[in-house]
PDB file of C-alpha atoms in Angstrom:
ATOM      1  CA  UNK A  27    -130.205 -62.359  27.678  1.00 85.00           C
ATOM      2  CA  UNK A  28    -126.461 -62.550  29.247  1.00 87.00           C
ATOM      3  CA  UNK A  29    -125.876 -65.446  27.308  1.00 91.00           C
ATOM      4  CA  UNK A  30    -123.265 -67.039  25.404  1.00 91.00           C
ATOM      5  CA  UNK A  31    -124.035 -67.820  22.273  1.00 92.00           C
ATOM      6  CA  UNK A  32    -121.245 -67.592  19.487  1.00 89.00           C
ATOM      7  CA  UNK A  33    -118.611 -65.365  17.279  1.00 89.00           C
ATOM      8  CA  UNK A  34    -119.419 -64.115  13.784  1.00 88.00           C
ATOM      9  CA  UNK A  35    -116.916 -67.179  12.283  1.00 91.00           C
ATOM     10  CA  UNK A  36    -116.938 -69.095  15.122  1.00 95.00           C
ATOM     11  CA  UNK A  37    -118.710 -71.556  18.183  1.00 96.00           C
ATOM     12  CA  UNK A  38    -118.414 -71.841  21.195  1.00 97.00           C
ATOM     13  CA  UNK A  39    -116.942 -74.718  23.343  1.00 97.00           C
ATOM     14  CA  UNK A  40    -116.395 -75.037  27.410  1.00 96.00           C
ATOM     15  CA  UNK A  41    -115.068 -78.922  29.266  1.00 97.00           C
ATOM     16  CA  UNK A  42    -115.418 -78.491  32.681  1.00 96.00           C
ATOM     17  CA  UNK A  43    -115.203 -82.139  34.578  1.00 96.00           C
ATOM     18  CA  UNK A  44    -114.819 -83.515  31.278  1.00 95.00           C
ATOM     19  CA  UNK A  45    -118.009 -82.747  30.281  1.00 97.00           C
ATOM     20  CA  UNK A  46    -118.375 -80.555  26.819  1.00 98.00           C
ATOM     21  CA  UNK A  47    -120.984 -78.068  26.853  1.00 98.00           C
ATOM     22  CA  UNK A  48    -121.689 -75.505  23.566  1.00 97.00           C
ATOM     23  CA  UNK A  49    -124.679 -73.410  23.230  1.00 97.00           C
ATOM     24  CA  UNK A  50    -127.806 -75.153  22.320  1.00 96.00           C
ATOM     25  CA  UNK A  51    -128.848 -74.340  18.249  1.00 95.00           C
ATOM     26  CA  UNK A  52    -132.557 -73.630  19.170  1.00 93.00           C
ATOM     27  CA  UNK A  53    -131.431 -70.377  20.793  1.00 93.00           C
ATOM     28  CA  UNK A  54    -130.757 -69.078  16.649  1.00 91.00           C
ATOM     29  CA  UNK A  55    -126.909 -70.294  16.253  1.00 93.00           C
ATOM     30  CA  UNK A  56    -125.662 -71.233  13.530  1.00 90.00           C
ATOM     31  CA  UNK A  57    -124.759 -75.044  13.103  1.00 90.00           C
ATOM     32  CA  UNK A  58    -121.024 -74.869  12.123  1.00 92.00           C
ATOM     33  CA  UNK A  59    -120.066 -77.727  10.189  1.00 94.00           C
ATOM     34  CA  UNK A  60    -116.997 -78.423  12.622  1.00 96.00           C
ATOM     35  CA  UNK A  61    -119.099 -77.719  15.917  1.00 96.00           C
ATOM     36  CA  UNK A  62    -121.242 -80.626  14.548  1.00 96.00           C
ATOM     37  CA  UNK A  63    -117.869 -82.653  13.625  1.00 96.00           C
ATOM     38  CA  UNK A  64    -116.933 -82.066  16.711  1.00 97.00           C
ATOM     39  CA  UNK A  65    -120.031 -83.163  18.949  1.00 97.00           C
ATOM     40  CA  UNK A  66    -119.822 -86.521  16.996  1.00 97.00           C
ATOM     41  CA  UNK A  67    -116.340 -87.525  17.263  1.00 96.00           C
ATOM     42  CA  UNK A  68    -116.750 -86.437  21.734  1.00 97.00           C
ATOM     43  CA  UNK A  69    -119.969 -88.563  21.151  1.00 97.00           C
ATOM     44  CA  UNK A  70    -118.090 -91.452  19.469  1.00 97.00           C
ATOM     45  CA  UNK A  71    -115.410 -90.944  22.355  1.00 96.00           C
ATOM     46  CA  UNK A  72    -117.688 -91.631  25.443  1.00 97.00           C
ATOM     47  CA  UNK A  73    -117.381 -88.292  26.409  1.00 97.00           C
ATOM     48  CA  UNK A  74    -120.726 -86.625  27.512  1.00 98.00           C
ATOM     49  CA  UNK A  75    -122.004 -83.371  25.714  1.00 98.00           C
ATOM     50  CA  UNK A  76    -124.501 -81.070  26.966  1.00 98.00           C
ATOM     51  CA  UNK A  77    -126.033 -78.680  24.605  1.00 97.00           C
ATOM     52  CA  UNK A  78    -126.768 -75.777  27.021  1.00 97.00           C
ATOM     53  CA  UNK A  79    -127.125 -71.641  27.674  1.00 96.00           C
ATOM     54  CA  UNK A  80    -124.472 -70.464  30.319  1.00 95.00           C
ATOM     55  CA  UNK A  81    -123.196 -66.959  31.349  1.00 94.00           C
ATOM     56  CA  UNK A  82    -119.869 -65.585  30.807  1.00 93.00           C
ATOM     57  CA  UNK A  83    -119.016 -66.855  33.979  1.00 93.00           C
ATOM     58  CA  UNK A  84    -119.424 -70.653  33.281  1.00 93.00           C
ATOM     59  CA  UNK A  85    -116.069 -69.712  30.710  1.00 92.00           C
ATOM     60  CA  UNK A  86    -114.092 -68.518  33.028  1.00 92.00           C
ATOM     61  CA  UNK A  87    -114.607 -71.264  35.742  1.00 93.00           C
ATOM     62  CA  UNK A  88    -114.159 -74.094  32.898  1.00 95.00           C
ATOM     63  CA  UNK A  89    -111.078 -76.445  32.599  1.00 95.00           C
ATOM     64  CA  UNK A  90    -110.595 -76.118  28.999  1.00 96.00           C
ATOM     65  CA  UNK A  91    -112.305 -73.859  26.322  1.00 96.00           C
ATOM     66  CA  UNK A  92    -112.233 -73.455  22.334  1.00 97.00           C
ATOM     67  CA  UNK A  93    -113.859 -72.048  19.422  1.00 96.00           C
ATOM     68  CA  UNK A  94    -114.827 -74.376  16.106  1.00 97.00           C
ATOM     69  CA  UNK A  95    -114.846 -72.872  12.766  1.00 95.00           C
ATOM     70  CA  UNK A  96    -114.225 -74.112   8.765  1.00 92.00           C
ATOM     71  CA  UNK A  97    -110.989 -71.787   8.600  1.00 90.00           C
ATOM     72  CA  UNK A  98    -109.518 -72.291  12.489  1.00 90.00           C
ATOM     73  CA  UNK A  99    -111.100 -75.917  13.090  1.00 95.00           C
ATOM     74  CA  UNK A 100    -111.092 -76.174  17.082  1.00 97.00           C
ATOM     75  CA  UNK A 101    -109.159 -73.282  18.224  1.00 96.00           C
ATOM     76  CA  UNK A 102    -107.997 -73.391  22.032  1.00 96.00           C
ATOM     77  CA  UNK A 103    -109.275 -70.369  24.513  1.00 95.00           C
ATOM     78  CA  UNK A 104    -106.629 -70.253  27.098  1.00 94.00           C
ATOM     79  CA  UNK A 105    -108.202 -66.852  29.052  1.00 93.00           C
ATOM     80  CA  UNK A 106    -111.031 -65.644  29.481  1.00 91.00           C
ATOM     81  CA  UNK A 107    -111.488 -61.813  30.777  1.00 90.00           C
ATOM     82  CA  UNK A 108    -108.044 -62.026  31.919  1.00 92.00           C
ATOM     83  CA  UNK A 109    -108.923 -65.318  33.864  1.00 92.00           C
ATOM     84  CA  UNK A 110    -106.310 -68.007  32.975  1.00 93.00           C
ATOM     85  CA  UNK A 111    -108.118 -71.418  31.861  1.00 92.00           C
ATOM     86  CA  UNK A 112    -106.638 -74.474  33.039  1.00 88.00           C
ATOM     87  CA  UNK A 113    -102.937 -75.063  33.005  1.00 90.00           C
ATOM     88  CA  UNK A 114    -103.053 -72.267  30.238  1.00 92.00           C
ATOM     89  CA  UNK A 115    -102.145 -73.823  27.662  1.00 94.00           C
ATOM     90  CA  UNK A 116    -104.690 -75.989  25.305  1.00 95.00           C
ATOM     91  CA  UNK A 117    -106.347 -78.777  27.661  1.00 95.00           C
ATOM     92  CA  UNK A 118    -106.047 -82.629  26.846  1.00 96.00           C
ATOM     93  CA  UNK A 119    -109.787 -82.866  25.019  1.00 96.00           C
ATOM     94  CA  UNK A 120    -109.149 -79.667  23.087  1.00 96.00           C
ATOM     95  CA  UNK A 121    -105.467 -81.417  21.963  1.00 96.00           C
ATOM     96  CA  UNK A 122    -107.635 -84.729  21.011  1.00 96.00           C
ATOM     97  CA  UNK A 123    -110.354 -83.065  19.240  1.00 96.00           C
ATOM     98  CA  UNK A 124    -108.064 -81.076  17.592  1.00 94.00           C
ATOM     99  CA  UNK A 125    -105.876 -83.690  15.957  1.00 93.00           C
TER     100      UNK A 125
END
């Protein structure tokens, strides 16, 4: 449907305003172990989290982006279609989260 929805090893994570957003599970994701790891310790932080669909677009207009998986844990996304993200370099929630 034009949708994001994940990788074969990994989720998907945007921050735009400080605001997470990751596709929703009820469109048939997988729940990743560290995607759920990760929703709690935002959660814990005060940070919002919105479990939504979004374009390809959304990426590239976001502040920050990463992938969760077992083997990578949260993995920073610095471009996006050759669209820098950010400063390019791993954003300040994706450095938290990551520690």
């Amino acid at each position: 449907d034009g949708f994001v929805t994940e990788g074969t090893t990994f989720n998907v994570f945007y921050v735009k305003n400080r605001i997470l957003a990751t596709p929703p599970l009820g469109i048939g994701i997988l729940e990743g172990i560290t995607r759920r790891r990760v929703i709690e310790i935002a959660l814990q932080r005060g940070w919002e989290v919105r479990e939504v669909e979004f374009p390809p677009s959304r990426l590239r207009e976001a502040d920050e982006a990463f992938l969760t998986s077992t083997l990578r844990e949260v993995f920073p996304v610095t471009r996006v279609d050759h669209v820098t993200l950010g400063t390019g370099r791993a954003g300040p929630i994706t450095q938290t989260l990551a520690k």
